[in-house]
mmCIF file of C-alpha atoms and ligand atoms in Angstrom:
data_model
loop_
_atom_site.group_PDB
_atom_site.id
_atom_site.type_symbol
_atom_site.label_atom_id
_atom_site.label_comp_id
_atom_site.label_asym_id
_atom_site.label_seq_id
_atom_site.Cartn_x
_atom_site.Cartn_y
_atom_site.Cartn_z
ATOM 1 C CA UNK A 17 -21.351 -1.114 -12.894
ATOM 2 C CA UNK A 18 -23.088 2.413 -13.342
ATOM 3 C CA UNK A 19 -20.607 4.586 -14.256
ATOM 4 C CA UNK A 20 -22.999 7.344 -13.494
ATOM 5 C CA UNK A 21 -24.553 6.825 -11.122
ATOM 6 C CA UNK A 22 -21.004 6.306 -9.806
ATOM 7 C CA UNK A 23 -19.394 9.710 -10.289
ATOM 8 C CA UNK A 24 -22.901 10.933 -9.258
ATOM 9 C CA UNK A 25 -21.936 10.087 -5.973
ATOM 10 C CA UNK A 26 -18.877 11.269 -5.437
ATOM 11 C CA UNK A 27 -17.692 14.350 -3.735
ATOM 12 C CA UNK A 28 -14.059 14.482 -2.832
ATOM 13 C CA UNK A 29 -12.974 10.939 -4.457
ATOM 14 C CA UNK A 30 -12.211 11.149 -8.258
ATOM 15 C CA UNK A 31 -12.434 7.977 -10.134
ATOM 16 C CA UNK A 32 -9.773 6.964 -12.586
ATOM 17 C CA UNK A 33 -10.815 3.801 -14.945
ATOM 18 C CA UNK A 34 -8.296 2.242 -17.217
ATOM 19 C CA UNK A 35 -5.019 0.196 -17.274
ATOM 20 C CA UNK A 36 -3.341 0.925 -14.645
ATOM 21 C CA UNK A 37 -0.121 1.059 -16.954
ATOM 22 C CA UNK A 38 -2.120 4.121 -19.285
ATOM 23 C CA UNK A 39 -2.999 6.087 -15.976
ATOM 24 C CA UNK A 40 -1.318 5.927 -13.161
ATOM 25 C CA UNK A 41 2.207 8.390 -15.390
ATOM 26 C CA UNK A 42 -1.344 10.214 -15.527
ATOM 27 C CA UNK A 43 -2.003 10.239 -11.830
ATOM 28 C CA UNK A 44 1.369 9.901 -10.643
ATOM 29 C CA UNK A 45 2.234 13.626 -11.879
ATOM 30 C CA UNK A 46 -0.621 14.768 -10.733
ATOM 31 C CA UNK A 47 0.990 13.987 -7.206
ATOM 32 C CA UNK A 48 3.950 15.947 -8.121
ATOM 33 C CA UNK A 49 1.447 18.449 -8.137
ATOM 34 C CA UNK A 50 0.701 18.529 -4.896
ATOM 35 C CA UNK A 51 -2.933 17.342 -5.253
ATOM 36 C CA UNK A 52 -2.327 15.187 -1.337
ATOM 37 C CA UNK A 53 0.389 12.400 -1.483
ATOM 38 C CA UNK A 54 -1.050 8.784 -0.751
ATOM 39 C CA UNK A 55 -1.004 7.403 2.776
ATOM 40 C CA UNK A 56 -3.120 4.652 1.540
ATOM 41 C CA UNK A 57 -3.213 1.813 -1.687
ATOM 42 C CA UNK A 58 -5.200 -1.090 -1.854
ATOM 43 C CA UNK A 59 -4.415 -3.598 -4.356
ATOM 44 C CA UNK A 60 -6.875 -6.046 -6.223
ATOM 45 C CA UNK A 61 -5.681 -6.351 -9.824
ATOM 46 C CA UNK A 62 -5.427 -10.556 -9.254
ATOM 47 C CA UNK A 63 -2.589 -10.314 -11.552
ATOM 48 C CA UNK A 64 1.431 -9.956 -11.167
ATOM 49 C CA UNK A 65 1.776 -7.920 -13.644
ATOM 50 C CA UNK A 66 -0.556 -5.455 -13.352
ATOM 51 C CA UNK A 67 -0.266 -5.044 -9.522
ATOM 52 C CA UNK A 68 3.898 -4.846 -10.629
ATOM 53 C CA UNK A 69 3.060 -1.583 -13.181
ATOM 54 C CA UNK A 70 0.526 -0.141 -10.006
ATOM 55 C CA UNK A 71 3.709 -0.102 -7.396
ATOM 56 C CA UNK A 72 5.012 2.338 -9.162
ATOM 57 C CA UNK A 73 2.787 4.778 -8.177
ATOM 58 C CA UNK A 74 5.699 4.613 -5.340
ATOM 59 C CA UNK A 75 8.479 6.146 -8.212
ATOM 60 C CA UNK A 76 7.282 9.531 -7.812
ATOM 61 C CA UNK A 77 9.825 11.943 -5.571
ATOM 62 C CA UNK A 78 8.262 11.853 -1.499
ATOM 63 C CA UNK A 79 6.793 14.698 -1.908
ATOM 64 C CA UNK A 80 3.945 12.302 -3.986
ATOM 65 C CA UNK A 81 3.411 9.747 -0.630
ATOM 66 C CA UNK A 82 3.951 9.467 3.509
ATOM 67 C CA UNK A 83 6.336 8.727 4.519
ATOM 68 C CA UNK A 84 5.131 5.493 5.675
ATOM 69 C CA UNK A 85 1.501 4.193 2.696
ATOM 70 C CA UNK A 86 -0.380 2.158 4.189
ATOM 71 C CA UNK A 87 -1.685 -1.057 1.419
ATOM 72 C CA UNK A 88 -4.381 -3.552 1.223
ATOM 73 C CA UNK A 89 -3.435 -6.641 -0.634
ATOM 74 C CA UNK A 90 -6.492 -8.462 -1.514
ATOM 75 C CA UNK A 91 -4.888 -10.887 -3.568
ATOM 76 C CA UNK A 92 -2.053 -12.992 -1.690
ATOM 77 C CA UNK A 93 -4.351 -15.589 0.895
ATOM 78 C CA UNK A 94 -6.826 -16.610 -1.399
ATOM 79 C CA UNK A 95 -7.719 -18.882 -2.702
ATOM 80 C CA UNK A 96 -6.668 -21.631 -0.546
ATOM 81 C CA UNK A 97 -6.007 -23.876 -3.447
ATOM 82 C CA UNK A 98 -3.819 -21.170 -5.267
ATOM 83 C CA UNK A 99 -1.354 -21.870 -1.944
ATOM 84 C CA UNK A 100 -0.193 -18.525 -2.651
ATOM 85 C CA UNK A 101 3.512 -18.029 -2.320
ATOM 86 C CA UNK A 102 6.730 -14.886 -2.495
ATOM 87 C CA UNK A 103 7.549 -16.612 -6.232
ATOM 88 C CA UNK A 104 3.447 -15.617 -7.981
ATOM 89 C CA UNK A 105 1.061 -13.240 -8.169
ATOM 90 C CA UNK A 106 0.666 -9.583 -5.767
ATOM 91 C CA UNK A 107 3.769 -11.417 -3.762
ATOM 92 C CA UNK A 108 6.494 -11.735 -6.193
ATOM 93 C CA UNK A 109 5.155 -8.099 -7.367
ATOM 94 C CA UNK A 110 6.213 -7.051 -3.650
ATOM 95 C CA UNK A 111 9.004 -9.090 -3.358
ATOM 96 C CA UNK A 112 10.477 -7.670 -6.651
ATOM 97 C CA UNK A 113 9.975 -4.312 -5.922
ATOM 98 C CA UNK A 114 11.541 -4.466 -2.020
ATOM 99 C CA UNK A 115 13.983 -5.611 -3.883
ATOM 100 C CA UNK A 116 14.822 -2.315 -6.413
ATOM 101 C CA UNK A 117 15.107 -0.518 -3.973
ATOM 102 C CA UNK A 118 17.017 0.110 -2.489
ATOM 103 C CA UNK A 119 15.576 2.314 0.091
ATOM 104 C CA UNK A 120 11.754 1.826 -0.154
ATOM 105 C CA UNK A 121 9.992 -1.574 0.711
ATOM 106 C CA UNK A 122 6.875 -2.637 1.235
ATOM 107 C CA UNK A 123 6.491 -4.839 4.100
ATOM 108 C CA UNK A 124 4.691 -6.981 6.889
ATOM 109 C CA UNK A 125 2.831 -4.935 9.863
ATOM 110 C CA UNK A 126 4.601 -7.007 12.540
ATOM 111 C CA UNK A 127 1.716 -8.849 14.861
ATOM 112 C CA UNK A 128 -0.377 -7.665 13.989
ATOM 113 C CA UNK A 129 -3.799 -9.480 14.793
ATOM 114 C CA UNK A 130 -2.229 -10.294 17.880
ATOM 115 C CA UNK A 131 -2.169 -6.234 19.063
ATOM 116 C CA UNK A 132 -5.575 -5.889 18.315
ATOM 117 C CA UNK A 133 -8.344 -6.717 20.189
ATOM 118 C CA UNK A 134 -10.007 -8.002 17.006
ATOM 119 C CA UNK A 135 -7.760 -10.705 15.201
ATOM 120 C CA UNK A 136 -8.965 -10.780 11.618
ATOM 121 C CA UNK A 137 -7.883 -12.271 8.325
ATOM 122 C CA UNK A 138 -8.013 -9.298 6.719
ATOM 123 C CA UNK A 139 -4.369 -8.214 9.589
ATOM 124 C CA UNK A 140 -2.017 -10.542 7.090
ATOM 125 C CA UNK A 141 -3.381 -8.619 4.137
ATOM 126 C CA UNK A 142 -1.446 -5.404 5.177
ATOM 127 C CA UNK A 143 1.411 -3.705 4.144
ATOM 128 C CA UNK A 144 3.811 -0.691 4.718
ATOM 129 C CA UNK A 145 5.305 0.725 2.164
ATOM 130 C CA UNK A 146 8.616 2.406 3.904
ATOM 131 C CA UNK A 147 10.099 5.849 2.408
ATOM 132 C CA UNK A 148 13.610 5.331 4.264
ATOM 133 C CA UNK A 149 15.129 8.497 2.532
ATOM 134 C CA UNK A 150 11.411 10.560 3.099
ATOM 135 C CA UNK A 151 12.544 14.271 4.710
ATOM 136 C CA UNK A 152 9.595 13.480 6.967
ATOM 137 C CA UNK A 153 10.457 9.648 8.220
ATOM 138 C CA UNK A 154 12.169 10.110 11.223
ATOM 139 C CA UNK A 155 9.942 12.729 12.196
ATOM 140 C CA UNK A 156 8.482 10.636 15.396
ATOM 141 C CA UNK A 157 5.960 8.889 14.947
ATOM 142 C CA UNK A 158 4.723 8.645 18.744
ATOM 143 C CA UNK A 159 1.523 10.728 19.080
ATOM 144 C CA UNK A 160 0.885 14.127 21.111
ATOM 145 C CA UNK A 161 0.555 13.775 25.129
ATOM 146 C CA UNK A 162 1.867 10.371 24.878
ATOM 147 C CA UNK A 163 4.931 11.565 26.110
ATOM 148 C CA UNK A 164 6.754 8.945 27.890
ATOM 149 C CA UNK A 165 8.543 11.008 31.456
ATOM 150 C CA UNK A 166 11.546 9.358 33.204
ATOM 151 C CA UNK A 167 11.083 7.750 36.191
ATOM 152 C CA UNK A 168 12.826 9.712 39.627
HETATM 153 C C1 SAM B 20 -11.099 -8.834 -8.131
HETATM 154 S S1 SAM B 20 -10.878 -7.511 -9.225
HETATM 155 C C2 SAM B 20 -11.612 -6.029 -8.211
HETATM 156 C C3 SAM B 20 -12.740 -5.869 -7.348
HETATM 157 C C4 SAM B 20 -12.700 -4.814 -6.640
HETATM 158 N N1 SAM B 20 -11.279 -4.339 -5.997
HETATM 159 C C5 SAM B 20 -14.001 -4.725 -5.644
HETATM 160 O O1 SAM B 20 -14.014 -5.243 -4.567
HETATM 161 O O2 SAM B 20 -15.113 -4.909 -6.807
HETATM 162 C C6 SAM B 20 -9.776 -7.645 -9.899
HETATM 163 C C7 SAM B 20 -10.050 -6.284 -10.327
HETATM 164 O O3 SAM B 20 -8.944 -5.798 -11.313
HETATM 165 C C8 SAM B 20 -8.927 -5.428 -12.667
HETATM 166 N N2 SAM B 20 -7.949 -5.165 -13.250
HETATM 167 C C9 SAM B 20 -6.514 -5.809 -13.867
HETATM 168 N N3 SAM B 20 -5.444 -5.936 -13.682
HETATM 169 C C10 SAM B 20 -5.637 -3.588 -15.270
HETATM 170 C C11 SAM B 20 -4.682 -3.822 -14.899
HETATM 171 N N4 SAM B 20 -3.590 -3.233 -15.434
HETATM 172 N N5 SAM B 20 -5.276 -2.007 -15.148
HETATM 173 C C12 SAM B 20 -6.544 -1.760 -14.526
HETATM 174 N N6 SAM B 20 -7.093 -2.757 -13.872
HETATM 175 C C13 SAM B 20 -7.004 -4.590 -13.841
HETATM 176 C C14 SAM B 20 -10.007 -5.658 -13.769
HETATM 177 O O4 SAM B 20 -9.542 -5.647 -14.507
HETATM 178 C C15 SAM B 20 -10.573 -6.131 -12.115
HETATM 179 O O5 SAM B 20 -12.001 -5.657 -12.522
#
């Protein structure tokens, strides 16, 4: 990676390089100070241990994240020969997160493939971090204009 070239092309994004075990906590502090809540995370760290560390991004106060934050997990499908399962790798990190957090859960979007016009493999890699006790979790997710009117 040409770091200088990459940095020069960034406009709104901020590049943070380093081991997540060291970089995540200061980043979370920035979030606590109201930069913007996390709405999406793409996890592509290859390992159980790294993903476990990275998932601490959801351990700040509720203001550091949206009530539902989308997650993409790159390492839960391939390579086929690894026969990935909930007892190793990213899937194990997700499982442990769910066991360790009573009111916060990371769950696949059920039936996403069937709900999309063009089903694709990545549909199985999209999860949502649900923060059930987030002050905004119970706010209606139905977009304005999609109101249902009672039948006469
Ligand atoms: C498959 S590569 C990611 C490639 C990248 N997403 C892309 O598409 O170009 C996995 C990356 O995770 C990084 N990684 C693994 N454990 C890490 C950790 N604890 N902290 C930071 N990076 C880590 C590795 O250095 C490697 O660059």
